[in-house]
Amino acid sequence: MTSDTTAGTAGGSGGGPGAIDVYWRPHCGFCSRLLAKLEDTGLPVVLHAIWQDPDAAAVVRAAANGNETVPTVGLD
C-alpha cells in the first residue's frame, strides 16, 4: 500500500490507473478492517490520512454531506 499524507494530493491517487484511494484516520476500527482485507487482495491502494491532510479531509466531507465519515473509498 502507498501512503499519501501530503497536502494537495487528495483526489488523485498517484498509485497508477485503477488504484483504490482509501481515506482513513487512526484508531478507526472500520478502517483497520478494510485495510487488512485490501492488503490481502494485492490491489494497488493509496492511503489518505484525513487528520494529517486537510485536502483529504475536504474530499471526505464533500462526499459525506459535511461529515468526516471513514473509511471513504474511491477508485482513481
mmCIF file of N, CA and C in Angstrom:
data_model
loop_
_atom_site.group_PDB
_atom_site.id
_atom_site.type_symbol
_atom_site.label_atom_id
_atom_site.label_comp_id
_atom_site.label_asym_id
_atom_site.label_seq_id
_atom_site.Cartn_x
_atom_site.Cartn_y
_atom_site.Cartn_z
ATOM 1 N N MET A 1 0.839 -1.179 0.000
ATOM 2 C CA MET A 1 0.000 0.000 0.000
ATOM 3 C C MET A 1 0.873 1.227 0.000
ATOM 4 N N THR A 2 0.383 2.246 -0.645
ATOM 5 C CA THR A 2 1.093 3.504 -0.690
ATOM 6 C C THR A 2 0.430 4.462 0.274
ATOM 7 N N SER A 3 1.230 5.136 1.064
ATOM 8 C CA SER A 3 0.699 6.136 1.980
ATOM 9 C C SER A 3 0.883 7.504 1.364
ATOM 10 N N ASP A 4 -0.180 8.278 1.311
ATOM 11 C CA ASP A 4 -0.141 9.601 0.714
ATOM 12 C C ASP A 4 -0.775 10.569 1.704
ATOM 13 N N THR A 5 0.054 11.219 2.508
ATOM 14 C CA THR A 5 -0.498 12.086 3.545
ATOM 15 C C THR A 5 -0.073 13.533 3.368
ATOM 16 N N THR A 6 0.430 13.867 2.200
ATOM 17 C CA THR A 6 0.871 15.239 1.973
ATOM 18 C C THR A 6 -0.276 16.070 1.433
ATOM 19 N N ALA A 7 -0.278 17.342 1.753
ATOM 20 C CA ALA A 7 -1.338 18.240 1.295
ATOM 21 C C ALA A 7 -1.300 18.354 -0.210
ATOM 22 N N GLY A 8 -2.479 18.527 -0.801
ATOM 23 C CA GLY A 8 -2.563 18.733 -2.237
ATOM 24 C C GLY A 8 -2.625 17.449 -3.041
ATOM 25 N N THR A 9 -2.669 16.310 -2.397
ATOM 26 C CA THR A 9 -2.667 15.068 -3.143
ATOM 27 C C THR A 9 -4.014 14.364 -3.126
ATOM 28 N N ALA A 10 -4.910 14.801 -2.301
ATOM 29 C CA ALA A 10 -6.194 14.127 -2.197
ATOM 30 C C ALA A 10 -6.955 14.222 -3.504
ATOM 31 N N GLY A 11 -7.610 13.142 -3.861
ATOM 32 C CA GLY A 11 -8.409 13.115 -5.067
ATOM 33 C C GLY A 11 -7.657 12.511 -6.233
ATOM 34 N N GLY A 12 -6.357 12.473 -6.180
ATOM 35 C CA GLY A 12 -5.552 11.819 -7.191
ATOM 36 C C GLY A 12 -4.692 10.809 -6.476
ATOM 37 N N SER A 13 -4.798 9.559 -6.880
ATOM 38 C CA SER A 13 -4.169 8.523 -6.078
ATOM 39 C C SER A 13 -2.671 8.486 -6.206
ATOM 40 N N GLY A 14 -2.134 8.722 -7.382
ATOM 41 C CA GLY A 14 -0.715 8.565 -7.559
ATOM 42 C C GLY A 14 -0.305 7.113 -7.504
ATOM 43 N N GLY A 15 -1.255 6.213 -7.404
ATOM 44 C CA GLY A 15 -0.974 4.787 -7.342
ATOM 45 C C GLY A 15 -1.128 4.106 -8.676
ATOM 46 N N GLY A 16 -1.330 4.882 -9.724
ATOM 47 C CA GLY A 16 -1.500 4.313 -11.049
ATOM 48 C C GLY A 16 -2.963 4.092 -11.374
ATOM 49 N N PRO A 17 -3.222 3.739 -12.636
ATOM 50 C CA PRO A 17 -4.607 3.505 -13.066
ATOM 51 C C PRO A 17 -5.248 2.375 -12.267
ATOM 52 N N GLY A 18 -6.456 2.615 -11.838
ATOM 53 C CA GLY A 18 -7.186 1.596 -11.100
ATOM 54 C C GLY A 18 -6.829 1.491 -9.633
ATOM 55 N N ALA A 19 -5.969 2.384 -9.147
ATOM 56 C CA ALA A 19 -5.612 2.351 -7.727
ATOM 57 C C ALA A 19 -6.832 2.738 -6.894
ATOM 58 N N ILE A 20 -6.926 2.151 -5.728
ATOM 59 C CA ILE A 20 -8.030 2.424 -4.812
ATOM 60 C C ILE A 20 -7.567 3.460 -3.799
ATOM 61 N N ASP A 21 -8.275 4.582 -3.739
ATOM 62 C CA ASP A 21 -7.999 5.618 -2.748
ATOM 63 C C ASP A 21 -8.799 5.299 -1.492
ATOM 64 N N VAL A 22 -8.113 5.228 -0.365
ATOM 65 C CA VAL A 22 -8.781 4.986 0.915
ATOM 66 C C VAL A 22 -8.485 6.169 1.827
ATOM 67 N N TYR A 23 -9.539 6.857 2.210
ATOM 68 C CA TYR A 23 -9.453 7.977 3.148
ATOM 69 C C TYR A 23 -9.749 7.395 4.519
ATOM 70 N N TRP A 24 -8.830 7.578 5.464
ATOM 71 C CA TRP A 24 -8.899 6.903 6.754
ATOM 72 C C TRP A 24 -8.407 7.825 7.862
ATOM 73 N N ARG A 25 -8.532 7.349 9.094
ATOM 74 C CA ARG A 25 -7.957 8.055 10.239
ATOM 75 C C ARG A 25 -7.495 7.016 11.252
ATOM 76 N N PRO A 26 -6.513 7.384 12.077
ATOM 77 C CA PRO A 26 -6.006 6.457 13.089
ATOM 78 C C PRO A 26 -7.096 6.059 14.089
ATOM 79 N N HIS A 27 -6.965 4.885 14.631
ATOM 80 C CA HIS A 27 -7.850 4.353 15.678
ATOM 81 C C HIS A 27 -9.270 4.095 15.191
ATOM 82 N N CYS A 28 -9.457 4.002 13.889
ATOM 83 C CA CYS A 28 -10.771 3.676 13.324
ATOM 84 C C CYS A 28 -10.807 2.175 13.065
ATOM 85 N N GLY A 29 -11.640 1.467 13.802
ATOM 86 C CA GLY A 29 -11.742 0.024 13.643
ATOM 87 C C GLY A 29 -12.226 -0.393 12.267
ATOM 88 N N PHE A 30 -13.170 0.366 11.711
ATOM 89 C CA PHE A 30 -13.668 0.054 10.373
ATOM 90 C C PHE A 30 -12.551 0.208 9.342
ATOM 91 N N CYS A 31 -11.738 1.259 9.512
ATOM 92 C CA CYS A 31 -10.604 1.490 8.608
ATOM 93 C C CYS A 31 -9.610 0.342 8.708
ATOM 94 N N SER A 32 -9.292 -0.071 9.917
ATOM 95 C CA SER A 32 -8.325 -1.151 10.125
ATOM 96 C C SER A 32 -8.777 -2.438 9.460
ATOM 97 N N ARG A 33 -10.050 -2.764 9.607
ATOM 98 C CA ARG A 33 -10.561 -3.992 8.995
ATOM 99 C C ARG A 33 -10.527 -3.911 7.478
ATOM 100 N N LEU A 34 -10.929 -2.768 6.930
ATOM 101 C CA LEU A 34 -10.904 -2.597 5.472
ATOM 102 C C LEU A 34 -9.482 -2.701 4.942
ATOM 103 N N LEU A 35 -8.546 -2.022 5.590
ATOM 104 C CA LEU A 35 -7.163 -2.034 5.117
ATOM 105 C C LEU A 35 -6.565 -3.433 5.173
ATOM 106 N N ALA A 36 -6.898 -4.204 6.197
ATOM 107 C CA ALA A 36 -6.403 -5.578 6.285
ATOM 108 C C ALA A 36 -6.937 -6.422 5.134
ATOM 109 N N LYS A 37 -8.217 -6.270 4.829
ATOM 110 C CA LYS A 37 -8.815 -7.029 3.724
ATOM 111 C C LYS A 37 -8.225 -6.602 2.383
ATOM 112 N N LEU A 38 -8.036 -5.308 2.188
ATOM 113 C CA LEU A 38 -7.457 -4.826 0.936
ATOM 114 C C LEU A 38 -6.023 -5.310 0.767
ATOM 115 N N GLU A 39 -5.285 -5.348 1.853
ATOM 116 C CA GLU A 39 -3.906 -5.822 1.778
ATOM 117 C C GLU A 39 -3.867 -7.275 1.303
ATOM 118 N N ASP A 40 -4.822 -8.071 1.732
ATOM 119 C CA ASP A 40 -4.895 -9.468 1.310
ATOM 120 C C ASP A 40 -5.138 -9.609 -0.194
ATOM 121 N N THR A 41 -5.791 -8.621 -0.813
ATOM 122 C CA THR A 41 -6.126 -8.726 -2.235
ATOM 123 C C THR A 41 -4.939 -8.443 -3.145
ATOM 124 N N GLY A 42 -3.984 -7.652 -2.667
ATOM 125 C CA GLY A 42 -2.847 -7.277 -3.508
ATOM 126 C C GLY A 42 -3.161 -6.151 -4.480
ATOM 127 N N LEU A 43 -4.361 -5.581 -4.395
ATOM 128 C CA LEU A 43 -4.724 -4.468 -5.273
ATOM 129 C C LEU A 43 -3.953 -3.210 -4.880
ATOM 130 N N PRO A 44 -3.690 -2.320 -5.858
ATOM 131 C CA PRO A 44 -2.998 -1.077 -5.521
ATOM 132 C C PRO A 44 -3.894 -0.152 -4.696
ATOM 133 N N VAL A 45 -3.388 0.279 -3.558
ATOM 134 C CA VAL A 45 -4.145 1.124 -2.635
ATOM 135 C C VAL A 45 -3.294 2.332 -2.267
ATOM 136 N N VAL A 46 -3.922 3.511 -2.255
ATOM 137 C CA VAL A 46 -3.256 4.723 -1.802
ATOM 138 C C VAL A 46 -4.020 5.228 -0.588
ATOM 139 N N LEU A 47 -3.305 5.437 0.519
ATOM 140 C CA LEU A 47 -3.925 5.874 1.764
ATOM 141 C C LEU A 47 -3.864 7.386 1.895
ATOM 142 N N HIS A 48 -4.965 7.973 2.343
ATOM 143 C CA HIS A 48 -5.059 9.411 2.590
ATOM 144 C C HIS A 48 -5.519 9.604 4.031
ATOM 145 N N ALA A 49 -4.633 10.033 4.901
ATOM 146 C CA ALA A 49 -4.957 10.232 6.316
ATOM 147 C C ALA A 49 -5.635 11.586 6.491
ATOM 148 N N ILE A 50 -6.918 11.562 6.833
ATOM 149 C CA ILE A 50 -7.680 12.804 6.858
ATOM 150 C C ILE A 50 -7.298 13.724 8.007
ATOM 151 N N TRP A 51 -6.693 13.205 9.059
ATOM 152 C CA TRP A 51 -6.278 14.072 10.162
ATOM 153 C C TRP A 51 -4.933 14.713 9.893
ATOM 154 N N GLN A 52 -4.212 14.234 8.882
ATOM 155 C CA GLN A 52 -2.912 14.803 8.531
ATOM 156 C C GLN A 52 -2.966 15.627 7.259
ATOM 157 N N ASP A 53 -3.984 15.436 6.455
ATOM 158 C CA ASP A 53 -4.080 16.096 5.156
ATOM 159 C C ASP A 53 -5.415 16.831 5.041
ATOM 160 N N PRO A 54 -5.409 18.152 5.156
ATOM 161 C CA PRO A 54 -6.658 18.909 5.074
ATOM 162 C C PRO A 54 -7.395 18.726 3.750
ATOM 163 N N ASP A 55 -6.655 18.527 2.662
ATOM 164 C CA ASP A 55 -7.307 18.307 1.367
ATOM 165 C C ASP A 55 -8.039 16.966 1.349
ATOM 166 N N ALA A 56 -7.450 15.959 1.959
ATOM 167 C CA ALA A 56 -8.105 14.652 2.046
ATOM 168 C C ALA A 56 -9.372 14.758 2.886
ATOM 169 N N ALA A 57 -9.302 15.491 3.982
ATOM 170 C CA ALA A 57 -10.481 15.690 4.828
ATOM 171 C C ALA A 57 -11.582 16.405 4.050
ATOM 172 N N ALA A 58 -11.213 17.353 3.212
ATOM 173 C CA ALA A 58 -12.197 18.080 2.406
ATOM 174 C C ALA A 58 -12.872 17.150 1.395
ATOM 175 N N VAL A 59 -12.113 16.229 0.824
ATOM 176 C CA VAL A 59 -12.690 15.262 -0.110
ATOM 177 C C VAL A 59 -13.743 14.418 0.592
ATOM 178 N N VAL A 60 -13.436 13.965 1.799
ATOM 179 C CA VAL A 60 -14.375 13.129 2.561
ATOM 180 C C VAL A 60 -15.610 13.934 2.934
ATOM 181 N N ARG A 61 -15.423 15.159 3.407
ATOM 182 C CA ARG A 61 -16.587 15.983 3.773
ATOM 183 C C ARG A 61 -17.479 16.245 2.560
ATOM 184 N N ALA A 62 -16.874 16.454 1.397
ATOM 185 C CA ALA A 62 -17.656 16.691 0.180
ATOM 186 C C ALA A 62 -18.475 15.451 -0.196
ATOM 187 N N ALA A 63 -17.933 14.279 0.058
ATOM 188 C CA ALA A 63 -18.618 13.033 -0.294
ATOM 189 C C ALA A 63 -19.651 12.615 0.752
ATOM 190 N N ALA A 64 -19.517 13.137 1.984
ATOM 191 C CA ALA A 64 -20.362 12.668 3.088
ATOM 192 C C ALA A 64 -21.174 13.796 3.722
ATOM 193 N N ASN A 65 -21.634 14.722 2.898
ATOM 194 C CA ASN A 65 -22.509 15.797 3.380
ATOM 195 C C ASN A 65 -21.941 16.558 4.573
ATOM 196 N N GLY A 66 -20.644 16.846 4.521
ATOM 197 C CA GLY A 66 -20.011 17.630 5.568
ATOM 198 C C GLY A 66 -19.435 16.833 6.715
ATOM 199 N N ASN A 67 -19.650 15.541 6.717
ATOM 200 C CA ASN A 67 -19.137 14.678 7.786
ATOM 201 C C ASN A 67 -17.792 14.087 7.397
ATOM 202 N N GLU A 68 -17.002 13.735 8.381
ATOM 203 C CA GLU A 68 -15.725 13.071 8.125
ATOM 204 C C GLU A 68 -15.901 11.571 8.377
ATOM 205 N N THR A 69 -16.702 10.957 7.535
ATOM 206 C CA THR A 69 -17.023 9.543 7.650
ATOM 207 C C THR A 69 -15.929 8.715 6.991
ATOM 208 N N VAL A 70 -15.303 7.852 7.769
ATOM 209 C CA VAL A 70 -14.265 6.974 7.229
ATOM 210 C C VAL A 70 -14.546 5.532 7.632
ATOM 211 N N PRO A 71 -14.075 4.574 6.849
ATOM 212 C CA PRO A 71 -13.301 4.807 5.643
ATOM 213 C C PRO A 71 -14.202 5.267 4.489
ATOM 214 N N THR A 72 -13.625 6.112 3.678
ATOM 215 C CA THR A 72 -14.251 6.522 2.429
ATOM 216 C C THR A 72 -13.349 6.000 1.329
ATOM 217 N N VAL A 73 -13.942 5.347 0.351
ATOM 218 C CA VAL A 73 -13.180 4.679 -0.691
ATOM 219 C C VAL A 73 -13.528 5.257 -2.046
ATOM 220 N N GLY A 74 -12.510 5.454 -2.873
ATOM 221 C CA GLY A 74 -12.705 5.921 -4.233
ATOM 222 C C GLY A 74 -11.787 5.166 -5.167
ATOM 223 N N LEU A 75 -12.145 5.140 -6.419
ATOM 224 C CA LEU A 75 -11.333 4.477 -7.431
ATOM 225 C C LEU A 75 -10.850 5.534 -8.399
ATOM 226 N N ASP A 76 -9.528 5.590 -8.584
ATOM 227 C CA ASP A 76 -8.953 6.598 -9.476
ATOM 228 C C ASP A 76 -9.111 6.182 -10.919
#
